[in-house]
mmCIF file of C-alpha atoms and ligand atoms in Angstrom:
data_model
loop_
_atom_site.group_PDB
_atom_site.id
_atom_site.type_symbol
_atom_site.label_atom_id
_atom_site.label_comp_id
_atom_site.label_asym_id
_atom_site.label_seq_id
_atom_site.Cartn_x
_atom_site.Cartn_y
_atom_site.Cartn_z
ATOM 1 C CA MET B 1 83.390 89.581 134.184
ATOM 2 C CA PRO B 2 84.660 87.418 137.341
ATOM 3 C CA ILE B 3 87.461 89.572 137.456
ATOM 4 C CA LEU B 4 85.602 92.518 137.563
ATOM 5 C CA VAL B 5 83.224 91.009 140.240
ATOM 6 C CA ASP B 6 86.403 90.158 142.229
ATOM 7 C CA PHE B 7 87.964 93.375 141.827
ATOM 8 C CA ALA B 8 84.592 94.966 143.084
ATOM 9 C CA ARG B 9 84.659 92.896 146.325
ATOM 10 C CA THR B 10 88.053 92.855 147.186
ATOM 11 C CA GLY B 11 89.700 95.883 145.758
ATOM 12 C CA SER B 12 92.486 93.797 143.968
ATOM 13 C CA VAL B 13 92.966 92.316 140.548
ATOM 14 C CA GLY B 14 94.764 88.831 141.172
ATOM 15 C CA PRO B 15 98.191 89.507 142.823
ATOM 16 C CA VAL B 16 97.594 93.389 142.382
ATOM 17 C CA ARG B 17 96.641 95.178 145.702
ATOM 18 C CA CYS B 18 96.759 98.920 146.814
ATOM 19 C CA GLY B 19 99.422 99.470 149.553
ATOM 20 C CA ASP B 20 101.892 97.064 148.092
ATOM 21 C CA GLN B 21 105.388 97.874 146.877
ATOM 22 C CA LEU B 22 105.676 97.864 143.056
ATOM 23 C CA THR B 23 108.917 95.744 143.401
ATOM 24 C CA ALA B 24 107.003 92.844 145.321
ATOM 25 C CA LEU B 25 104.610 92.789 142.253
ATOM 26 C CA THR B 26 107.007 92.807 139.639
ATOM 27 C CA GLU B 27 108.768 89.894 141.300
ATOM 28 C CA VAL B 28 105.316 87.918 140.957
ATOM 29 C CA LEU B 29 104.340 89.300 137.576
ATOM 30 C CA GLY B 30 107.839 90.223 135.876
ATOM 31 C CA PRO B 31 108.617 93.660 134.836
ATOM 32 C CA PRO B 32 105.540 95.805 133.513
ATOM 33 C CA TRP B 33 104.996 95.519 129.774
ATOM 34 C CA ALA B 34 104.754 99.414 129.397
ATOM 35 C CA THR B 35 105.408 102.435 131.702
ATOM 36 C CA GLY B 36 103.990 105.887 131.411
ATOM 37 C CA THR B 37 106.016 108.983 130.317
ATOM 38 C CA SER B 38 105.327 111.014 133.304
ATOM 39 C CA SER B 39 107.885 110.704 136.345
ATOM 40 C CA GLY B 40 107.514 111.384 140.135
ATOM 41 C CA HIS B 41 109.926 113.248 142.317
ATOM 42 C CA ASP B 42 112.171 110.097 142.266
ATOM 43 C CA GLY B 43 112.763 110.229 138.494
ATOM 44 C CA LEU B 44 110.796 107.113 137.992
ATOM 45 C CA PRO B 45 107.510 106.778 136.056
ATOM 46 C CA TYR B 46 104.253 106.649 138.277
ATOM 47 C CA LEU B 47 102.201 104.467 135.664
ATOM 48 C CA TYR B 48 102.817 101.021 134.682
ATOM 49 C CA ALA B 49 100.698 98.532 132.657
ATOM 50 C CA TYR B 50 100.607 95.043 132.078
ATOM 51 C CA GLY B 51 98.105 95.074 128.834
ATOM 52 C CA ASN B 52 94.812 96.241 129.935
ATOM 53 C CA LEU B 53 95.593 96.644 133.858
ATOM 54 C CA GLU B 54 97.484 99.836 134.724
ATOM 55 C CA ILE B 55 98.977 100.489 137.958
ATOM 56 C CA GLY B 56 99.700 104.025 139.721
ATOM 57 C CA THR B 57 102.181 104.033 142.115
ATOM 58 C CA CYS B 58 102.969 107.152 144.463
ATOM 59 C CA GLN B 59 105.513 109.338 143.197
ATOM 60 C CA PHE B 60 108.443 108.713 145.716
ATOM 61 C CA PHE B 61 111.012 106.261 146.568
ATOM 62 C CA CYS B 62 108.708 103.744 148.069
ATOM 63 C CA GLN B 63 106.806 103.158 145.118
ATOM 64 C CA ARG B 64 103.793 101.876 146.578
ATOM 65 C CA ILE B 65 100.781 100.954 144.619
ATOM 66 C CA GLU B 66 98.084 103.782 144.915
ATOM 67 C CA GLY B 67 95.700 103.026 141.966
ATOM 68 C CA ILE B 68 94.411 100.110 140.084
ATOM 69 C CA TYR B 69 92.968 100.759 136.795
ATOM 70 C CA LEU B 70 91.488 98.344 134.395
ATOM 71 C CA GLN B 71 90.993 99.784 131.049
ATOM 72 C CA THR B 72 87.917 98.283 128.984
ATOM 73 C CA GLY B 73 87.001 100.911 126.721
ATOM 74 C CA TRP B 74 89.561 101.245 124.236
ATOM 75 C CA ALA B 75 89.783 97.319 123.742
ATOM 76 C CA GLN B 76 86.396 96.519 124.272
ATOM 77 C CA PHE B 77 86.490 93.060 122.732
ATOM 78 C CA GLU B 78 90.066 92.342 123.119
ATOM 79 C CA PHE B 79 91.460 92.124 126.637
ATOM 80 C CA GLU B 80 94.991 91.309 127.754
ATOM 81 C CA LEU B 81 95.763 90.596 131.529
ATOM 82 C CA PRO B 82 99.167 89.353 133.452
ATOM 83 C CA LEU B 83 97.057 86.820 135.074
ATOM 84 C CA THR B 84 96.662 83.051 135.242
ATOM 85 C CA GLY B 85 94.670 81.707 132.534
ATOM 86 C CA TRP B 86 95.304 84.924 130.334
ATOM 87 C CA SER B 87 98.513 83.946 128.507
ATOM 88 C CA GLN B 88 97.264 85.725 125.243
ATOM 89 C CA VAL B 89 95.047 88.345 124.238
ATOM 90 C CA ARG B 90 91.115 87.370 124.769
ATOM 91 C CA SER B 91 88.152 88.381 123.138
ATOM 92 C CA LEU B 92 85.242 89.242 125.141
ATOM 93 C CA PRO B 93 82.104 87.346 123.825
ATOM 94 C CA GLU B 94 79.889 90.746 124.258
ATOM 95 C CA PRO B 95 80.243 94.050 125.435
ATOM 96 C CA LEU B 96 80.536 94.986 129.312
ATOM 97 C CA THR B 97 77.085 96.789 129.494
ATOM 98 C CA TYR B 98 75.983 98.645 132.593
ATOM 99 C CA ARG B 99 73.069 96.205 132.694
ATOM 100 C CA ARG B 100 75.497 93.195 132.549
ATOM 101 C CA VAL B 101 77.896 94.472 135.148
ATOM 102 C CA VAL B 102 75.181 95.737 137.761
ATOM 103 C CA ASP B 103 73.470 92.406 137.430
ATOM 104 C CA ALA B 104 76.648 90.700 138.142
ATOM 105 C CA LEU B 105 77.543 92.893 141.134
ATOM 106 C CA ASP B 106 73.813 92.306 142.730
ATOM 107 C CA ALA B 107 74.471 88.507 142.080
ATOM 108 C CA ALA B 108 77.647 88.574 144.023
ATOM 109 C CA GLY B 109 75.963 90.885 146.772
ATOM 110 C CA CYS B 110 78.023 93.869 146.164
ATOM 111 C CA ARG B 111 76.241 97.165 147.308
ATOM 112 C CA TRP B 112 76.616 99.968 145.093
ATOM 113 C CA GLU B 113 75.509 103.354 144.491
ATOM 114 C CA GLU B 114 75.601 106.044 141.653
ATOM 115 C CA PHE B 115 78.508 108.223 141.927
ATOM 116 C CA ALA B 116 77.522 111.646 141.329
ATOM 117 C CA PRO B 117 80.682 113.617 141.058
ATOM 118 C CA LEU B 118 81.890 111.484 137.926
ATOM 119 C CA THR B 119 78.355 111.094 136.452
ATOM 120 C CA PHE B 120 77.323 113.733 133.723
ATOM 121 C CA ASP B 121 76.875 113.953 130.015
ATOM 122 C CA GLY B 122 78.171 111.007 128.288
ATOM 123 C CA GLN B 123 79.692 109.340 131.190
ATOM 124 C CA CYS B 124 78.143 107.683 134.439
ATOM 125 C CA THR B 125 79.802 105.936 137.356
ATOM 126 C CA ILE B 126 78.865 103.698 139.982
ATOM 127 C CA ARG B 127 80.815 102.848 143.153
ATOM 128 C CA VAL B 128 80.914 99.622 145.342
ATOM 129 C CA ILE B 129 80.500 100.795 148.822
ATOM 130 C CA ASP B 130 82.678 98.269 150.679
ATOM 131 C CA SER B 131 85.640 98.371 148.329
ATOM 132 C CA GLU B 132 85.149 101.653 146.711
ATOM 133 C CA VAL B 133 85.885 100.240 143.300
ATOM 134 C CA GLN B 134 84.443 102.397 140.928
ATOM 135 C CA PHE B 135 83.129 101.613 137.229
ATOM 136 C CA GLY B 136 82.870 104.272 134.754
ATOM 137 C CA PHE B 137 80.771 103.762 131.711
ATOM 138 C CA GLU B 138 80.681 105.350 128.582
ATOM 139 C CA VAL B 139 76.895 106.434 127.434
ATOM 140 C CA PRO B 140 76.420 106.581 123.895
ATOM 141 C CA GLU B 141 73.998 108.587 121.959
ATOM 142 C CA GLU B 142 72.293 105.590 121.204
ATOM 143 C CA GLY B 143 72.667 102.144 122.753
ATOM 144 C CA GLU B 144 73.623 101.053 126.207
ATOM 145 C CA PRO B 145 76.357 102.132 128.403
ATOM 146 C CA THR B 146 79.379 100.145 127.960
ATOM 147 C CA LEU B 147 81.981 99.699 130.734
ATOM 148 C CA ASP B 148 84.900 101.979 129.983
ATOM 149 C CA ILE B 149 87.340 101.594 133.294
ATOM 150 C CA ALA B 150 87.178 100.121 136.343
ATOM 151 C CA SER B 151 89.341 101.631 139.281
ATOM 152 C CA VAL B 152 90.218 102.014 142.910
ATOM 153 C CA ALA B 153 92.608 104.439 144.096
ATOM 154 C CA PRO B 154 92.324 104.851 147.956
ATOM 155 C CA PRO B 155 93.555 107.897 149.811
ATOM 156 C CA ALA B 156 97.342 108.387 149.465
ATOM 157 C CA HIS B 157 99.669 107.057 152.074
ATOM 158 C CA ARG B 158 102.261 108.761 153.817
ATOM 159 C CA CYS B 159 105.362 108.511 151.480
ATOM 160 C CA GLY B 160 108.630 107.384 153.074
ATOM 161 C CA PRO B 161 111.178 104.687 152.855
ATOM 162 C CA ALA B 162 109.878 102.785 155.986
ATOM 163 C CA PRO B 163 106.545 101.099 155.933
ATOM 164 C CA ASP B 164 103.758 103.003 157.443
ATOM 165 C CA PRO B 165 103.281 102.453 161.032
ATOM 166 C CA VAL B 166 100.329 100.532 162.231
ATOM 167 C CA PRO B 167 97.776 102.765 163.609
ATOM 168 C CA ALA B 168 97.202 102.709 167.090
HETATM 169 ZN ZN1 ZN O 1 104.875 106.487 148.749
#
């Protein structure tokens, strides 16, 4: 939960930040544990994973991080992350219910709103206003909605070998 709240507040997960280059990250975290099967214009995969943490990059040579996805659905009780203190798979003591997540966001002073475009039968999504981090919940037939994914994906940057110029 502290990781989720941190993510909601800052839009980053540990050292993983949107806009950074993937190569800078792999120097810190080591090579990704798994890669996606699709590749971009540069012939490189654009999805990389460290356990439950997935990272999307742009599909050009700059390999800038464009999306961060914390998958919590298929591993509700087992969680693996490349962060300090997470040297092994951890079990969550209890499910990440909608109520627990929004209570934690409220307690941390994160303003959030329902995100209608990704709310429909079987799914509801909220968005943290300042960081634009989204929390997607699976709504079961019975019982409480539980967190499926927490993600952020800011608008794509302009791809190119040089860093983006700072806007005037
Ligand atoms: Zn790019």
